[in-house]
Coordinates of C-alpha atoms in Angstrom, one line a residue:
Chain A
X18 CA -14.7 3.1 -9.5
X19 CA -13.0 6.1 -7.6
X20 CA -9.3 6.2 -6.4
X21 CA -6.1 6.3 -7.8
X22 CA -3.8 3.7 -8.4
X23 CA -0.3 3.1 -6.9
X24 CA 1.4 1.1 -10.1
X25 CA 4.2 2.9 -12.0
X26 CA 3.8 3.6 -15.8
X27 CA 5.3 5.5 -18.1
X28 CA 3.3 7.7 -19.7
X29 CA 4.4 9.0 -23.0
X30 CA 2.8 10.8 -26.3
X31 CA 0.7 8.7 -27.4
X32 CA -1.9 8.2 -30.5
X33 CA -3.9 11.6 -31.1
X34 CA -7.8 10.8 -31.2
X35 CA -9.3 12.7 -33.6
X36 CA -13.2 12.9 -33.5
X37 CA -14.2 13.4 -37.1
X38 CA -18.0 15.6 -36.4
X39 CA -19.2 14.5 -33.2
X40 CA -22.1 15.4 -32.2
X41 CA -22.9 15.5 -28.4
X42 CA -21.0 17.8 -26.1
X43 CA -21.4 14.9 -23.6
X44 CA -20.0 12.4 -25.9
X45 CA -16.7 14.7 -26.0
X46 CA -16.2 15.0 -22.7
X47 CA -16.5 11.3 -21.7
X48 CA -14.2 10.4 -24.6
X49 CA -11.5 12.8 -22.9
X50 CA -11.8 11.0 -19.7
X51 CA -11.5 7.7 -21.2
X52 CA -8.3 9.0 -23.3
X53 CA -6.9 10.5 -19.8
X54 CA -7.9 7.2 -18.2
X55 CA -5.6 5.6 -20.8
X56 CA -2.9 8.4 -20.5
X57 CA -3.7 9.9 -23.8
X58 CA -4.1 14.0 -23.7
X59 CA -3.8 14.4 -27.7
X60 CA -7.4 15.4 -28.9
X61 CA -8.7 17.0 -32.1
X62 CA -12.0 17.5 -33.2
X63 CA -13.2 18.1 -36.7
X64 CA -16.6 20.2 -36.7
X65 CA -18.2 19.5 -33.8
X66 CA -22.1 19.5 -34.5
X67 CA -22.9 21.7 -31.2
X68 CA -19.5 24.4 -31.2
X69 CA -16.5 24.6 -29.3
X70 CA -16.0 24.9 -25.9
X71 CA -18.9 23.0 -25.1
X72 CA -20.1 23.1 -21.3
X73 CA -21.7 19.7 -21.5
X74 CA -18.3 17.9 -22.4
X75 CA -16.8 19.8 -19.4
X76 CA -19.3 18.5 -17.0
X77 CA -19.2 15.3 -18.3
X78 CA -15.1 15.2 -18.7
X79 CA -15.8 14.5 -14.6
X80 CA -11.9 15.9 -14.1
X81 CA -10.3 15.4 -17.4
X82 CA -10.2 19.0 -17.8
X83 CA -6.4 18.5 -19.1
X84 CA -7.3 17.1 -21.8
X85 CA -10.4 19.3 -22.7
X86 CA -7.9 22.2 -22.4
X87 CA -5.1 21.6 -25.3
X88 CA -8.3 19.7 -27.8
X89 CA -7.7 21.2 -30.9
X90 CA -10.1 22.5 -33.5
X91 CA -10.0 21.4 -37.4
X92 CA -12.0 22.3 -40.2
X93 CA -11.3 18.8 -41.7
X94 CA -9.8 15.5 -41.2
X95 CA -7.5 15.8 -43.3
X96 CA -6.4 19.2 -41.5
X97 CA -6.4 17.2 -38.4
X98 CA -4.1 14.5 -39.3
X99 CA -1.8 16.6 -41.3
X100 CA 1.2 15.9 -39.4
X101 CA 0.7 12.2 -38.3
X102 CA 3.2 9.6 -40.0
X103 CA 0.4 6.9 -39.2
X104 CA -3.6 6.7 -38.8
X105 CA -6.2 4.3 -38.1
X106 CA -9.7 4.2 -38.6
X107 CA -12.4 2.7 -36.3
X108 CA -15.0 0.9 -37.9
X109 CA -17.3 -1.5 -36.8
X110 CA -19.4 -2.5 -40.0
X111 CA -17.2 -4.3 -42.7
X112 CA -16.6 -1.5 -45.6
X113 CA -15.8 -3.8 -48.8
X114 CA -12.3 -1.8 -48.9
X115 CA -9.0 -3.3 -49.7
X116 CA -7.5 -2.6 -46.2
X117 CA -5.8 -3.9 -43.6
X118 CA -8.4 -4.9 -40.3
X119 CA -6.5 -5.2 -36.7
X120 CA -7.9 -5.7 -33.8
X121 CA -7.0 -2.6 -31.2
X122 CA -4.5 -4.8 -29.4
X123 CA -2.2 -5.6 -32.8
X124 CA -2.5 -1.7 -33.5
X125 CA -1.6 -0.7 -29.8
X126 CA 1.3 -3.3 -30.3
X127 CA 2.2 -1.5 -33.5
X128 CA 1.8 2.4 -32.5
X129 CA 3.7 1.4 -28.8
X130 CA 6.9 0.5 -31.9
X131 CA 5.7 3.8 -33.6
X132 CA 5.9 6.3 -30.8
X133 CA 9.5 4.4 -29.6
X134 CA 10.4 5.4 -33.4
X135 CA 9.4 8.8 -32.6
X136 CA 6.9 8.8 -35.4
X137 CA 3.3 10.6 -35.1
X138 CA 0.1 8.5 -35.1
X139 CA -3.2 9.4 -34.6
X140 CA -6.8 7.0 -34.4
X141 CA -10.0 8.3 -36.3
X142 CA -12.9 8.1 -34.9
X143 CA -16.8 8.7 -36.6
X144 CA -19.7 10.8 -35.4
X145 CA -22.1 8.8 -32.8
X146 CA -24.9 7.8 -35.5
X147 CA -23.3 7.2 -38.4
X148 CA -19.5 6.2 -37.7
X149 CA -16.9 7.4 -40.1
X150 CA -17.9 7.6 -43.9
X151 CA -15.5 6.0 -46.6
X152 CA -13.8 8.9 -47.9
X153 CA -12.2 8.9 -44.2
X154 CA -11.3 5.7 -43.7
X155 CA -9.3 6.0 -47.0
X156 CA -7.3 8.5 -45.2
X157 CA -6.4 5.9 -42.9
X158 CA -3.3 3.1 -43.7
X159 CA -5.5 0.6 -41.3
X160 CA -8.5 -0.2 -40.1
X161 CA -9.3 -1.1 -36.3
X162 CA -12.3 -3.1 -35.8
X163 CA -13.1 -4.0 -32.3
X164 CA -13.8 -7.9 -30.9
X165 CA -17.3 -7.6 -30.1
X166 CA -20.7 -9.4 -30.1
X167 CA -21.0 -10.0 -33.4
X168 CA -25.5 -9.7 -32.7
X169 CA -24.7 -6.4 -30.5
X170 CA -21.9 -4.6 -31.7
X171 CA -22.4 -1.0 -31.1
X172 CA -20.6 1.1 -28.8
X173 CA -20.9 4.3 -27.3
X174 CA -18.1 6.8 -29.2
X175 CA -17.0 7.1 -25.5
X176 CA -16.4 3.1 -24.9
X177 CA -15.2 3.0 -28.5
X178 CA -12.1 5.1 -27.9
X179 CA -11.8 3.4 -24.1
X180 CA -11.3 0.5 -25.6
X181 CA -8.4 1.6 -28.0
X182 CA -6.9 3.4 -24.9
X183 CA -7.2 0.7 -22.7
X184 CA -5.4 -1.1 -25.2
X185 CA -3.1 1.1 -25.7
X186 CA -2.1 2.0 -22.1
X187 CA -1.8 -1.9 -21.7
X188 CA 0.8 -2.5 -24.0
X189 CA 2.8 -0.1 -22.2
X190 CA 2.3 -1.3 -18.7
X191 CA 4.3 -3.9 -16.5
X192 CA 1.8 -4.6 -14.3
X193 CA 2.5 -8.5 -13.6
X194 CA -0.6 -9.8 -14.6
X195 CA -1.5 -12.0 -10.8
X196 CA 0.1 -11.0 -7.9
X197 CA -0.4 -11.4 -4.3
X198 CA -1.0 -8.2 -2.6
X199 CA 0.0 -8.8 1.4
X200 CA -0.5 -5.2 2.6
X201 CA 1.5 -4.6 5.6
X202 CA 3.2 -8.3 6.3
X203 CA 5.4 -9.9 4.3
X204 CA 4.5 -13.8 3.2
X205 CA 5.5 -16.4 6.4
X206 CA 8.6 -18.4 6.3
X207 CA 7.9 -22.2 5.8
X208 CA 9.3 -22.3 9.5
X209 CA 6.6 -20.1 11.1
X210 CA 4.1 -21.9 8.7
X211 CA 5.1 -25.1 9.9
X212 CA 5.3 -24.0 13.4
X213 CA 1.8 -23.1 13.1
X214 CA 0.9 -26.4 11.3
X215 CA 2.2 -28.7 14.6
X216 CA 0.4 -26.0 17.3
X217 CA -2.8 -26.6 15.3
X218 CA -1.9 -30.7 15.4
X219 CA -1.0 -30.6 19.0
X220 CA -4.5 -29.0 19.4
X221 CA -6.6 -31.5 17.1
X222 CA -4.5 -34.6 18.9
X223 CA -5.4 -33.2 22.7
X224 CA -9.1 -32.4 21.6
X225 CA -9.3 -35.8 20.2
X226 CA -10.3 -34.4 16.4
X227 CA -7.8 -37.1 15.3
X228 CA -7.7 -39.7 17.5
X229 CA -8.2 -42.6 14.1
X230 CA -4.1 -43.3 13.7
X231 CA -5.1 -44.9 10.8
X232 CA -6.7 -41.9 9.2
X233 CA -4.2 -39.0 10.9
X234 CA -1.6 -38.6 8.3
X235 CA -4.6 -37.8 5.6
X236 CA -6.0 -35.5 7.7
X237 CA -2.6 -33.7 8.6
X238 CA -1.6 -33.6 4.8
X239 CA -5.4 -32.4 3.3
X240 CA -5.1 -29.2 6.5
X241 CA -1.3 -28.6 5.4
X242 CA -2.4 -28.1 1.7
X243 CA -5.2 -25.9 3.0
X244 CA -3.0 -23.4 4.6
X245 CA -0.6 -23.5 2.2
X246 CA -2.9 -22.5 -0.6
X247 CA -3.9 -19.4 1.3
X248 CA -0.1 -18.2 1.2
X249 CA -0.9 -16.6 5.1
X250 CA 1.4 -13.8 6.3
X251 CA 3.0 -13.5 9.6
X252 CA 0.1 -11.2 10.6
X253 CA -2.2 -13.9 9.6
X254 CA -0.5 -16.5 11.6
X255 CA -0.1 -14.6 14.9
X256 CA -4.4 -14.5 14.1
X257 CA -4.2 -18.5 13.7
X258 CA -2.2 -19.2 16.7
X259 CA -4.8 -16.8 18.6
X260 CA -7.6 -18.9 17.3
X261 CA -6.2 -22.2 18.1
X262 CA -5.3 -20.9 21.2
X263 CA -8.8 -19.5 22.0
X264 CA -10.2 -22.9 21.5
X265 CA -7.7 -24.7 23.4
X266 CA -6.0 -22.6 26.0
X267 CA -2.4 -21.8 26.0
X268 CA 0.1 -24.9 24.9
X269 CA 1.2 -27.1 27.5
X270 CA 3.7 -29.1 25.3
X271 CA 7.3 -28.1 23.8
X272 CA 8.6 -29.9 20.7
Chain B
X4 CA -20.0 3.4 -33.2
X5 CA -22.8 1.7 -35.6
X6 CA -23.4 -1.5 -37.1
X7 CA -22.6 -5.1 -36.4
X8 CA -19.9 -7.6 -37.0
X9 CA -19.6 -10.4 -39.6
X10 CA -17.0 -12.2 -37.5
X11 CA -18.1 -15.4 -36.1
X12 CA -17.5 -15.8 -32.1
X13 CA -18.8 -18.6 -29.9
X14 CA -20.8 -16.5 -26.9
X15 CA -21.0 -18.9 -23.9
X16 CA -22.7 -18.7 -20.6
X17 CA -20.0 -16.0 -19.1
X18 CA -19.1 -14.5 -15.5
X19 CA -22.3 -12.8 -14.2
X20 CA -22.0 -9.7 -13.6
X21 CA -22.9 -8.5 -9.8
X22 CA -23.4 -4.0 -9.3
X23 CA -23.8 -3.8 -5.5
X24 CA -25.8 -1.0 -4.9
X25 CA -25.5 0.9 -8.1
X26 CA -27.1 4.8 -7.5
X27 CA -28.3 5.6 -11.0
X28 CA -30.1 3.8 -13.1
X29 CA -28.5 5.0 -16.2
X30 CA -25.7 3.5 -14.9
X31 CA -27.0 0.3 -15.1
X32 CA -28.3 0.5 -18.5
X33 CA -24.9 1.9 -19.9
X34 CA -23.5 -1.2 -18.1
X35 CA -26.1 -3.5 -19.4
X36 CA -24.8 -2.2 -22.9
X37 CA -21.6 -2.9 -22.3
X38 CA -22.2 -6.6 -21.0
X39 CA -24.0 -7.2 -23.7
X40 CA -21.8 -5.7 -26.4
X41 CA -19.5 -8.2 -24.8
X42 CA -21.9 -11.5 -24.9
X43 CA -22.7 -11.0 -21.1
X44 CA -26.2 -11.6 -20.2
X45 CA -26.1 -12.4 -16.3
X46 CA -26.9 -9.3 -14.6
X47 CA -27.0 -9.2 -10.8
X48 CA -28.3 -5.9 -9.0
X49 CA -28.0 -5.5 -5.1
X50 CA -30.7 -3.2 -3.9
X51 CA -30.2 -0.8 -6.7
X52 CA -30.6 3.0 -5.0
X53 CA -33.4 4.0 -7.1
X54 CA -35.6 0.9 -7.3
X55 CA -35.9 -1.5 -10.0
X56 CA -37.4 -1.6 -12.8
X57 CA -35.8 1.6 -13.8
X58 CA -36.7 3.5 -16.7
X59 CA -33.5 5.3 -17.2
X60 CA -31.9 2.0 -17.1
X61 CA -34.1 1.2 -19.9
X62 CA -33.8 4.3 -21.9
X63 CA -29.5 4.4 -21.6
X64 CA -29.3 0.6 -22.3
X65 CA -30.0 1.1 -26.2
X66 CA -31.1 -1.7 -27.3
X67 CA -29.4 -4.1 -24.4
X68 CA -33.2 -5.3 -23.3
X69 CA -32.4 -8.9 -23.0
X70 CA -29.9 -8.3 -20.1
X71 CA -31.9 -5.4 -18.6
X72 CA -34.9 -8.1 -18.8
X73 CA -33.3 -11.0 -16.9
X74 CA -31.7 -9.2 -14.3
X75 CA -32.0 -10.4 -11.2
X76 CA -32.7 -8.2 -7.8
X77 CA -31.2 -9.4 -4.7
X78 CA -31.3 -7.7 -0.9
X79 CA -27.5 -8.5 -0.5
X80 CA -24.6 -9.3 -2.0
X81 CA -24.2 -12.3 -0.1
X82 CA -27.1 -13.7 -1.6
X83 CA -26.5 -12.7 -5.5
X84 CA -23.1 -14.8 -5.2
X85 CA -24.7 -17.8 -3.2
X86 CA -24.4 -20.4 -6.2
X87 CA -21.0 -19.0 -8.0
X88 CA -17.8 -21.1 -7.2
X89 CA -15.4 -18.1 -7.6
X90 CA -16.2 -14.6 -7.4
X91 CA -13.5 -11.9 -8.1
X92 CA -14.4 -7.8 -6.6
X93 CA -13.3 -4.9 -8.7
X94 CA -11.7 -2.2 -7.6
X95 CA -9.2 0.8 -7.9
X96 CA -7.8 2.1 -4.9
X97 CA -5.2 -0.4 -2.9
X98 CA -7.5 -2.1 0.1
X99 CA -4.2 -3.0 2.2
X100 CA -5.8 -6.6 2.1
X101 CA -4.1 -9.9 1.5
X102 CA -5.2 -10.8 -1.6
X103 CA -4.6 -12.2 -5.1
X104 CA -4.4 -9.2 -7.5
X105 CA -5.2 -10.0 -11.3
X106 CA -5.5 -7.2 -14.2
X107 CA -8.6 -7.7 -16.4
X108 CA -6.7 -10.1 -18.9
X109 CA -5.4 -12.6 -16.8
X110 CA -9.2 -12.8 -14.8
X111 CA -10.4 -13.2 -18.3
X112 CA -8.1 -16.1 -19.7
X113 CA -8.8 -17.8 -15.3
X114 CA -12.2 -17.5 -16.4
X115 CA -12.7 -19.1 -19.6
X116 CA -11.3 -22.2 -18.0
X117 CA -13.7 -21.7 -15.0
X118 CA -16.2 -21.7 -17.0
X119 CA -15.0 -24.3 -20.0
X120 CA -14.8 -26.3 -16.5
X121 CA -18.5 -26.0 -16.2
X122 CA -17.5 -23.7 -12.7
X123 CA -19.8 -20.7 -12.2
X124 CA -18.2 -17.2 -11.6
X125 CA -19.3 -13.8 -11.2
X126 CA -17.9 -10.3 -10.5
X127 CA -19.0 -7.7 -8.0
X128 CA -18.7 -4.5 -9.1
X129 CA -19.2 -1.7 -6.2
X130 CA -21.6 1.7 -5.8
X131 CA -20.5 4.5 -8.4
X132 CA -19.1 7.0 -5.5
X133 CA -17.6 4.9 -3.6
X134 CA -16.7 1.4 -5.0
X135 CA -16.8 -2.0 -2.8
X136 CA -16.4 -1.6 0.5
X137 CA -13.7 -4.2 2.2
X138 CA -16.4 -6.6 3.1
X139 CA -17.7 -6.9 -0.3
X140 CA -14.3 -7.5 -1.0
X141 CA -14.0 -10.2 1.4
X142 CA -16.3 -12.0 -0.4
X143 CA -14.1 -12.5 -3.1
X144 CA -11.4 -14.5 -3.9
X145 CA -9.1 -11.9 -6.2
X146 CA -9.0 -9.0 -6.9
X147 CA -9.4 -7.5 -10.3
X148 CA -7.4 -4.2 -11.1
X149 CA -7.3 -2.1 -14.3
X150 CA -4.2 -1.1 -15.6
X151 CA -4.7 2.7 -16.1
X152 CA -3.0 6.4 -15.6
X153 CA -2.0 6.6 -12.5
X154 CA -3.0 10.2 -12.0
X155 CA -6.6 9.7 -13.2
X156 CA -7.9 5.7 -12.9
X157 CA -11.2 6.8 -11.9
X158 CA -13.6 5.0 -14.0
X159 CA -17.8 5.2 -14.8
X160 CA -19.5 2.1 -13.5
X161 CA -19.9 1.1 -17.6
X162 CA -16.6 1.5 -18.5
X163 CA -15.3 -0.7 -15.2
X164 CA -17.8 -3.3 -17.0
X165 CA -16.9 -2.8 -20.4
X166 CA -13.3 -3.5 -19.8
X167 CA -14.0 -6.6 -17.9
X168 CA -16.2 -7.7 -20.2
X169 CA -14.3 -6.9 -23.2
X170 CA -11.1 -8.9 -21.8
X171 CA -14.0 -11.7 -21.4
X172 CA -14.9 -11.7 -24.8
X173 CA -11.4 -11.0 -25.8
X174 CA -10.1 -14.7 -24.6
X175 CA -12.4 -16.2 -26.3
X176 CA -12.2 -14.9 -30.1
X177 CA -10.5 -16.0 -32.7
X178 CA -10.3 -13.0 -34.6
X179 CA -6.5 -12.6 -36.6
X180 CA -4.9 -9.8 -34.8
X181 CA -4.0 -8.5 -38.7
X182 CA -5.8 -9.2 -41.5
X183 CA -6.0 -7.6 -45.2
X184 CA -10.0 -7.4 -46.2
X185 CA -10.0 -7.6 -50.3
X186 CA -13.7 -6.7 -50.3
X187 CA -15.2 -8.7 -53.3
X188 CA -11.3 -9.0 -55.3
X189 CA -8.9 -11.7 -54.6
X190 CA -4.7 -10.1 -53.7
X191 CA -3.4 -10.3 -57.4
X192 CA -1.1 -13.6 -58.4
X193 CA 2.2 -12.3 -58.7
X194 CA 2.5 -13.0 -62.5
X195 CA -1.0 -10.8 -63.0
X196 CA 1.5 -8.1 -60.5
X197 CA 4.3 -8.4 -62.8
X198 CA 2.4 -7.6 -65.9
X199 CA 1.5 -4.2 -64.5
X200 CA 5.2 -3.5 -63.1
X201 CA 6.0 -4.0 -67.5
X202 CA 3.5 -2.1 -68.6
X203 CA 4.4 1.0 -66.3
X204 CA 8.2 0.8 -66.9
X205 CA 7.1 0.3 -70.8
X206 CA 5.3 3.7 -70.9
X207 CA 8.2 5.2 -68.9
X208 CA 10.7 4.3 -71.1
X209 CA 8.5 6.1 -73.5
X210 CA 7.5 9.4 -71.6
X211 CA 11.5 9.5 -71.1
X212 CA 10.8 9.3 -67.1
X213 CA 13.6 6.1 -67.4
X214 CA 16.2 8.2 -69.7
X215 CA 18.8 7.5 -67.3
X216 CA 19.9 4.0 -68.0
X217 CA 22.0 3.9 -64.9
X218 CA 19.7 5.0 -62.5
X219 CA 16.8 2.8 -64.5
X220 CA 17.2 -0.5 -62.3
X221 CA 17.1 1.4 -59.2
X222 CA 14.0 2.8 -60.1
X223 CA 12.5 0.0 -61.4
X224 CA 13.2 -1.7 -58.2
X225 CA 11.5 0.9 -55.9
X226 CA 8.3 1.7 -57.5
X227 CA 8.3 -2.3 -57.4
X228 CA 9.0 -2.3 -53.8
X229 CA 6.4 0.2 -53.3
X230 CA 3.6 -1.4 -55.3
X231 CA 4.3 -4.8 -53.6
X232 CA 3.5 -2.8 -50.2
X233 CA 0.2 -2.1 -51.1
X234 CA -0.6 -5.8 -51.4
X235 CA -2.9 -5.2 -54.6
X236 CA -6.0 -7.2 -55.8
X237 CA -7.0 -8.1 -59.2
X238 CA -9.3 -5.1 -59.7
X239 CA -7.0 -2.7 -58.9
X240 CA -4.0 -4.0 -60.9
X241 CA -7.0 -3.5 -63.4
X242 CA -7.3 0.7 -62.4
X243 CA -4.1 0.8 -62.7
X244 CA -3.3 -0.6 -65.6
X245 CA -5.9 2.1 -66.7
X246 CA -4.4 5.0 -65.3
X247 CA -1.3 4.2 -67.1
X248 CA -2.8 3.6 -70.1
X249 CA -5.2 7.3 -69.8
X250 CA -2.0 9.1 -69.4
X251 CA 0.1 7.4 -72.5
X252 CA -2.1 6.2 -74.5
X253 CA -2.6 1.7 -75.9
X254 CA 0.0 -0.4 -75.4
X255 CA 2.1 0.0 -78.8
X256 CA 4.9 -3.0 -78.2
X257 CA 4.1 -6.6 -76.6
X258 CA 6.8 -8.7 -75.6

């Protein structure tokens, strides 16, 4: 989906991802975009199985060439998380460890009260084939294991750490969750809604649509609660009053 | 990431999921992944640029046949939408239109009921370069926009899915946000927790480690503290109880 997106959100140091031995270039560059997609620019890779730079991750970082940039090289996981207060480990197979499992929203919750603390985290993540081995998750205080399919549960490394971003960028963000969007109008007063409402009436009752007195009121109420569902803007009932007006010719009558 | 899940979540007869005139056929296959990875099986494709059946589609979904399988090719989106009650149209950029704009969670949670409701619904997700154009988008009821960085929202056509479908399959699970695994060892009974905390403070009254008889009960009470942190099980109250005992030898006293 191109385009960029007019909401305000802070952005702040967030989680460093640390891929512990990936193994495809391409695989690095489309987990920078995600972490950029998420706001996140803090990456660190142990050992990667094909070198570093790697011209396959820039091609496929499609932009996120920030990120690419400042990634930082480690011998080790534990070099790479040296100075993080706090890390997590991504897992999707259960381990038989005596840890703590969260699900990426509870640990985006958690390292949002972290980073506020001023306190370093970071989120391990395993090569493509294998995921992370055991001696790494015990580097880890947590575990993150993601809500998924329980019969189809694997994930590209790539949708793996979107997932965590995503989650974490969400925590962070005001974005009312429903809104109505009413580009260039503002929402009609109920005066120019009702005004509309008894043009459209005056219409139906000269065209004869509601000639049954009996059933008139129904039929007033049931194309009231239409219109007001559709929460129109002036611009959009300027359109109506063309409409009716199309149809019937310009209103003889004054209420 | 590898492997699959032992958690148990109900997978129900989700949103389908509608890619008008997707241009690559890995795309479809990465996104055929991700629905599935998320218990979404309903895939809609509008006159897919490069025919269909696709092989790449095949070869990128890894392992996500049973969607690629029953997907369903349409000559417009008009006609891939004809029996869904509510459709919603992704996108990123601001369209200028009036029109309901939910982020991926709250689509999610209006979903579940949609569908708990027995109402069909489906999402239209638009061509990789260029996303919907505003007549797609007219099609729709809402509008579903991602939360993301501002600077850099653009998304791959999978990831657009995987984040819809992950809020999907989100709303419905009933994982604990925080859980401590034990693996195969039940979280110690505080009287089996207590016998440790004497043997340790026994063998460091007699290493000379407690000399200090004033500072003794504060530092009794935070390795305590501490070990009460780690929330430990039966078996490892048992290593531990052996480390202490390798460094100083069998218990001597008993109380």
């Amino acid at each position: 989906m191109a385009g960029t997106d007019r909401r305000r959100t802070r952005l702040s140091g967030g989680p460093a991802i640390v891929l512990v031995e990936p193994q495809l270039g391409e695989n690095i560059g489309t987990a920078a975009r995600a972490m950029y997609n998420c706001g996140l620019t803090d990456l660190r890779l142990v050992k990667p199985r094909d070198g570093w730079p790697n011209k396959k991750a820039v091609a496929a970082a499609s932009g996120a060439d920030t990120v690419l940039d400042k990634a930082r090289l480690y011998d080790s996981a534990e070099d790479a998380i040296a100075d993080l207060r706090r890390v997590y480990a991504t897992t999707a197979r259960d381990r038989y460890m005596v840890k703590r499992i969260l699900t990426p929203r509870f640990a985006a919750s958690e390292m949002r009260q972290l980073v506020a603390a001023r306190e370093s985290c970071g989120i391990l993540f395993g090569p493509e084939r294998t995921g992370l081995v055991n001696e790494h998750i015990a580097l880890a205080e947590s575990v993150i294991s993601m809500p998924l399919n329980p019969a189809f549960s694997s994930l590209n490394l790539a949708q793996a750490v979107l997932i965590v971003g995503y989650e974490w960028f969400a925590a962070g963000d005001e974005t009312p969750p429903a809104q109505l969007a009413t580009g260039h109008s503002k929402p009609a007063t109920k005066e120019r809604l009702i005004a509309f409402f008894e043009h459209l009436e005056e219409a139906l009752d000269d065209s004869g649509f509601m000639r049954n007195a009996e059933k008139r009121p129904s039929m007033v109420r049931n194309l009231r609660n239409l219109f007001q569902r559709a929460q129109c803007t002036d611009q959009e009932l300027r359109t109506l009053h063309g409409v009716v007006t199309s149809f019937v010719g310009p209103r003889k009558r004054k209420k």
